[in-house]
PDB file of C-alpha atoms in Angstrom:
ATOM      1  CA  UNK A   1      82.562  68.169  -5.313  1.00  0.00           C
ATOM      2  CA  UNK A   2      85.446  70.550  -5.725  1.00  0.00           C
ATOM      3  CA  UNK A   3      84.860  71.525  -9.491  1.00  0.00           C
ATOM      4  CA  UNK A   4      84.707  75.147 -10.318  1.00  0.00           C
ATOM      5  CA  UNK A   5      80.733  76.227 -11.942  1.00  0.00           C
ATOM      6  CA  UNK A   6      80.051  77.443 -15.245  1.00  0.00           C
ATOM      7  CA  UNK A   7      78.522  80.687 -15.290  1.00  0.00           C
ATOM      8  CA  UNK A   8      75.067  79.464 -16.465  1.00  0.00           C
ATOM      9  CA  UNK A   9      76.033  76.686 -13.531  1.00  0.00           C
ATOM     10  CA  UNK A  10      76.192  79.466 -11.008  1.00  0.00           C
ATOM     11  CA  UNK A  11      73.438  81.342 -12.428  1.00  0.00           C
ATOM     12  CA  UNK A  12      71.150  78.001 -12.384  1.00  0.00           C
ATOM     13  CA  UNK A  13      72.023  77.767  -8.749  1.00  0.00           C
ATOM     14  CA  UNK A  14      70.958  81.242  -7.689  1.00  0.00           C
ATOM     15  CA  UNK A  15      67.476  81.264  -9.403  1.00  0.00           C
ATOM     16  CA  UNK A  16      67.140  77.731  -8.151  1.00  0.00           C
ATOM     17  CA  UNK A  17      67.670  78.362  -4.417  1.00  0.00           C
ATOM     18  CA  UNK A  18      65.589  81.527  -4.507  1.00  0.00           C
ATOM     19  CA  UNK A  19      63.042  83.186  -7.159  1.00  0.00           C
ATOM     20  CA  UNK A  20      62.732  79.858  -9.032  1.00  0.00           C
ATOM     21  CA  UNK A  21      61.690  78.327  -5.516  1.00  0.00           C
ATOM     22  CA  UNK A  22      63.614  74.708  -6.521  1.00  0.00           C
ATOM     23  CA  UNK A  23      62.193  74.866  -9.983  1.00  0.00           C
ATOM     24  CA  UNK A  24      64.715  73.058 -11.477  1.00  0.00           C
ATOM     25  CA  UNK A  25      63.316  73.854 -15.602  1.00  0.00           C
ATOM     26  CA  UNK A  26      62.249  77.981 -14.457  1.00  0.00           C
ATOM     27  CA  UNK A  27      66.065  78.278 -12.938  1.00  0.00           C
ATOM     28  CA  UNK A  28      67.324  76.882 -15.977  1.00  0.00           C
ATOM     29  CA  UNK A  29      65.059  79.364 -17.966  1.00  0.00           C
ATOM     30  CA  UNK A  30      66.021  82.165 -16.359  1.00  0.00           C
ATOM     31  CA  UNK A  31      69.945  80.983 -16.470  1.00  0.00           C
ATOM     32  CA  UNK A  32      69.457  81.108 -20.615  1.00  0.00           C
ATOM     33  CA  UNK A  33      69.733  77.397 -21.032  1.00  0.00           C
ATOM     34  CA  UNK A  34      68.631  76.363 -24.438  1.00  0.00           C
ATOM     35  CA  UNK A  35      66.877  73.158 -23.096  1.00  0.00           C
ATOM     36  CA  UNK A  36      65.552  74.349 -19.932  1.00  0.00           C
ATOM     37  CA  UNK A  37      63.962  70.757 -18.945  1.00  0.00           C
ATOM     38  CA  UNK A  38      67.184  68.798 -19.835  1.00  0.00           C
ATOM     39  CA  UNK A  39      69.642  71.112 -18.077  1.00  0.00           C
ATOM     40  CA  UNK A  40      67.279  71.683 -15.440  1.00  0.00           C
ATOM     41  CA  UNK A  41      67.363  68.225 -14.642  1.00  0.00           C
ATOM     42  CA  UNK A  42      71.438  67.555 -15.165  1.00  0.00           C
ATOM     43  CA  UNK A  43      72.254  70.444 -12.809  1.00  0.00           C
ATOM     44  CA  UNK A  44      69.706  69.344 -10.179  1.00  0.00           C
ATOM     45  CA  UNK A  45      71.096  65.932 -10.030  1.00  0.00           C
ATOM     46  CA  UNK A  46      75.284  67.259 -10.494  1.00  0.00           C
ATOM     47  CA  UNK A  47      74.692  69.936  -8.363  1.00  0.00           C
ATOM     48  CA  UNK A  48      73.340  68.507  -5.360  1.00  0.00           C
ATOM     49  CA  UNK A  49      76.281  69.455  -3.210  1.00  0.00           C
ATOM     50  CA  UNK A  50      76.428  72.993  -3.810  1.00  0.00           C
ATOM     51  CA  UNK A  51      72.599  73.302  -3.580  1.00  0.00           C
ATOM     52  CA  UNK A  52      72.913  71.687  -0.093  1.00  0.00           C
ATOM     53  CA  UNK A  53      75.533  74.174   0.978  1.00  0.00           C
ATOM     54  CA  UNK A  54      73.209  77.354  -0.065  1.00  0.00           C
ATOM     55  CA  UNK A  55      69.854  76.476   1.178  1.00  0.00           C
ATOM     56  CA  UNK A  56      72.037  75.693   4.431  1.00  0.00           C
ATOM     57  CA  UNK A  57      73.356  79.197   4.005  1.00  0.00           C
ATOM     58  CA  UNK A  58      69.910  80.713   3.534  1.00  0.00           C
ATOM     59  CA  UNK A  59      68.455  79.252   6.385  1.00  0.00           C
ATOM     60  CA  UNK A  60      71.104  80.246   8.523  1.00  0.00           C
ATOM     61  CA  UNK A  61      71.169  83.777   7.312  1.00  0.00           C
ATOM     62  CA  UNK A  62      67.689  83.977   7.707  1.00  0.00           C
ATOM     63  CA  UNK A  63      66.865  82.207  10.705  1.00  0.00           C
ATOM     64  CA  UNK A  64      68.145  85.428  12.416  1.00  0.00           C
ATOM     65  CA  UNK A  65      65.944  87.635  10.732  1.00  0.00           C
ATOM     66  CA  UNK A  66      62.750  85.400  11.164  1.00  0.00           C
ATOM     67  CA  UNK A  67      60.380  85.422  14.013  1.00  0.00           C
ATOM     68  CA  UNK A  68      59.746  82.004  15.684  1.00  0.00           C
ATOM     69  CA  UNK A  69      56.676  80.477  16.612  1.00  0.00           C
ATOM     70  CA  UNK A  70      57.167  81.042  19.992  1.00  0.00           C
ATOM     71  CA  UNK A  71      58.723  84.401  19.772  1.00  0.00           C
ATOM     72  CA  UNK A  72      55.146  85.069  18.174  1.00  0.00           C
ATOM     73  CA  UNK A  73      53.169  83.537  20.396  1.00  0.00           C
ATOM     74  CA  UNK A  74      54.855  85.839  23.621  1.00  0.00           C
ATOM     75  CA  UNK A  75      54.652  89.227  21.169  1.00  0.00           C
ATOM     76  CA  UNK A  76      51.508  88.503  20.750  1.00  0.00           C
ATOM     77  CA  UNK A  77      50.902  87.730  24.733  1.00  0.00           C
ATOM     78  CA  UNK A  78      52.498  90.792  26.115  1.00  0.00           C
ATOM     79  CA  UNK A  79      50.609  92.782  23.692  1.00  0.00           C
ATOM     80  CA  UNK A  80      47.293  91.192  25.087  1.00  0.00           C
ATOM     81  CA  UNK A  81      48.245  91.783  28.535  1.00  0.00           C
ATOM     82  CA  UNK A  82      48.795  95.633  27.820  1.00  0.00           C
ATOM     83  CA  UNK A  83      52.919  94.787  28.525  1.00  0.00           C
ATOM     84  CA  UNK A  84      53.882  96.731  25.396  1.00  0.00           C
ATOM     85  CA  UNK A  85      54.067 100.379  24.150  1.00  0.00           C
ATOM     86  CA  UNK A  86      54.072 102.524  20.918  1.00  0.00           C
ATOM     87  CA  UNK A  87      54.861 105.754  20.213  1.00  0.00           C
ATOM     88  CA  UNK A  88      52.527 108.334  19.386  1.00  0.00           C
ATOM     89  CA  UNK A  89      52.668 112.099  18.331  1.00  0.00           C
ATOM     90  CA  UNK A  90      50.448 114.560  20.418  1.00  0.00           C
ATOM     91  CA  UNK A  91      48.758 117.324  19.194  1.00  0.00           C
ATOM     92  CA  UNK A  92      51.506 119.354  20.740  1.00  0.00           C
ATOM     93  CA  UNK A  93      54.033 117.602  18.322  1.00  0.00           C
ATOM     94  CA  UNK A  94      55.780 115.521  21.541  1.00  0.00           C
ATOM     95  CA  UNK A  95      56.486 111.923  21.014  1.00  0.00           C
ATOM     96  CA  UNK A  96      55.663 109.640  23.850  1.00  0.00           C
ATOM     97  CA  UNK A  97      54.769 106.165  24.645  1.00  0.00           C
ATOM     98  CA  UNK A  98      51.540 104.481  25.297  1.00  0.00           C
ATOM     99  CA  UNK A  99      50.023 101.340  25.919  1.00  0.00           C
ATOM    100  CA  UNK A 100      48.706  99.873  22.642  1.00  0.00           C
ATOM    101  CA  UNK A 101      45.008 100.456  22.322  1.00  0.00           C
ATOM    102  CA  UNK A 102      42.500  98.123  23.662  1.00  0.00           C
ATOM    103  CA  UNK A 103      41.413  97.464  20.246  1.00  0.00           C
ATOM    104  CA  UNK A 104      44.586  96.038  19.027  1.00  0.00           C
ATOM    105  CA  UNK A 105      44.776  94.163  21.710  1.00  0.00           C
ATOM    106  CA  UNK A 106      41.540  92.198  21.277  1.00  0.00           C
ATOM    107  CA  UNK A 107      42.948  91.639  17.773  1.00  0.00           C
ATOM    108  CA  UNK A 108      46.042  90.428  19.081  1.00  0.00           C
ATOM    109  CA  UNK A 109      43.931  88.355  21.227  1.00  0.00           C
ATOM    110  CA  UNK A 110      41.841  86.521  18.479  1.00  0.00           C
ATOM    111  CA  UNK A 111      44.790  86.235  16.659  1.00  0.00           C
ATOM    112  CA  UNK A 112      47.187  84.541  19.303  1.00  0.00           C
ATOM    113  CA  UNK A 113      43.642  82.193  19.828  1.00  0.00           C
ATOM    114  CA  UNK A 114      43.739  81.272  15.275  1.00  0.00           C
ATOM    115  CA  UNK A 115      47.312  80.334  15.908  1.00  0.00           C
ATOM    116  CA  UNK A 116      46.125  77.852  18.736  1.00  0.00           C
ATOM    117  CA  UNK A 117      43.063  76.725  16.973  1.00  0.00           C
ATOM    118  CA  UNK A 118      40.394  77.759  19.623  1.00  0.00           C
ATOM    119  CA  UNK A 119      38.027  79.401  17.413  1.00  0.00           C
ATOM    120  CA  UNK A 120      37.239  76.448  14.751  1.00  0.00           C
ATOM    121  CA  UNK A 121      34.056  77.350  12.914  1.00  0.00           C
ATOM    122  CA  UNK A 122      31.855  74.058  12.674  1.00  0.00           C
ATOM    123  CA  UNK A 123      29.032  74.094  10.217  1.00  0.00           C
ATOM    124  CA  UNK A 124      26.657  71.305   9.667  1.00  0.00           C
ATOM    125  CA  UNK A 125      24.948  70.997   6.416  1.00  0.00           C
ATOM    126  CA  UNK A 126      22.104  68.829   5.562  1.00  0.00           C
ATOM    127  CA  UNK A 127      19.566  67.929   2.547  1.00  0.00           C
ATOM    128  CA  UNK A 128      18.741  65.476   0.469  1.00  0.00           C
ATOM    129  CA  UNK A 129      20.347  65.345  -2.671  1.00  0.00           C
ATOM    130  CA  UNK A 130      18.972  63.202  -6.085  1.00  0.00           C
ATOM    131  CA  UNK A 131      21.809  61.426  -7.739  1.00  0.00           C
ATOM    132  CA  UNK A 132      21.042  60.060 -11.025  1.00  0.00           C
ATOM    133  CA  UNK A 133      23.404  57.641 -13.072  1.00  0.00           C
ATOM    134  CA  UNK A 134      23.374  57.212 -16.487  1.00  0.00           C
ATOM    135  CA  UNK A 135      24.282  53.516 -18.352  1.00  0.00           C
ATOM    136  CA  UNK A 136      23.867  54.313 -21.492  1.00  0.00           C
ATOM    137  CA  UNK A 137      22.871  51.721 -24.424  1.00  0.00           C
ATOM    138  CA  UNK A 138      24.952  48.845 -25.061  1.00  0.00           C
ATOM    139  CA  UNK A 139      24.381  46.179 -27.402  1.00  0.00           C
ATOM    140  CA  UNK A 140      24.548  42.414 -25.805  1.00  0.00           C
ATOM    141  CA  UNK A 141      26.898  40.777 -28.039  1.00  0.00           C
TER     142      UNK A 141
END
């Protein structure tokens, strides 16, 4: 689809593919439609294309700036095993580099064990419980 957008068109667009999180009706809202439902639902269909094209965009623009799975999984790893530093200020004013504390690294720990389900909290509950159901009156006719 090579046709040129309408302002509202382009403005529809932008709040869809971010703040309106593919709200069709709150983009359209926020574009100043005066029938937010109606041309919510025209652009989503006619615009298809175009929407395609930006959340392709986004994801490639942000898929450098996000951290993977895996990337988080070996952070949090080499910060268990004591293989990474921060920088801290000594009473002297100096700036130097240190292994990260023992407590974060426990927290690191527990929190690299949450992202691999190992610590699943299993509660059993028991009791009786009294149900009573109510039929009402009816009239046999």
């Amino acid at each position: 689809m090579s046709e040129k957008l309408s302002k509202k068109q382009q403005a529809w667009l932008d709040f869809y593919c971010s703040v309106s999180k593919m709200n069709a009706t709150d983009a359209a809202r926020r574009a100043g439609y005066k029938d937010p439902y109606k041309s919510g639902f025209e652009n989503s269909k006619k615009l298809q294309q175009q929407i395609s094209q930006r959340m392709k965009e986004l994801q490639e623009k942000s898929g450098a700036s996000i951290m993977s799975q895996q990337e988080l999984a070996e952070f949090f790893s080499n910060v268990t095993m004591g293989k990474e530093t921060e920088k801290v200020v000594t009473n002297t004013g100096k700036v130097v580099e240190v292994p990260v504390s023992m407590k974060d690294r426990i927290k690191t720990a527990e929190l690299l064990g949450k992202s691999y389900g190992m610590f699943v909290d299993k509660k059993e509950v028991s009791g009786n419980l009294d149900i009573e159901i109510g039929m009402g009156e009816y009239d046999d006719e």
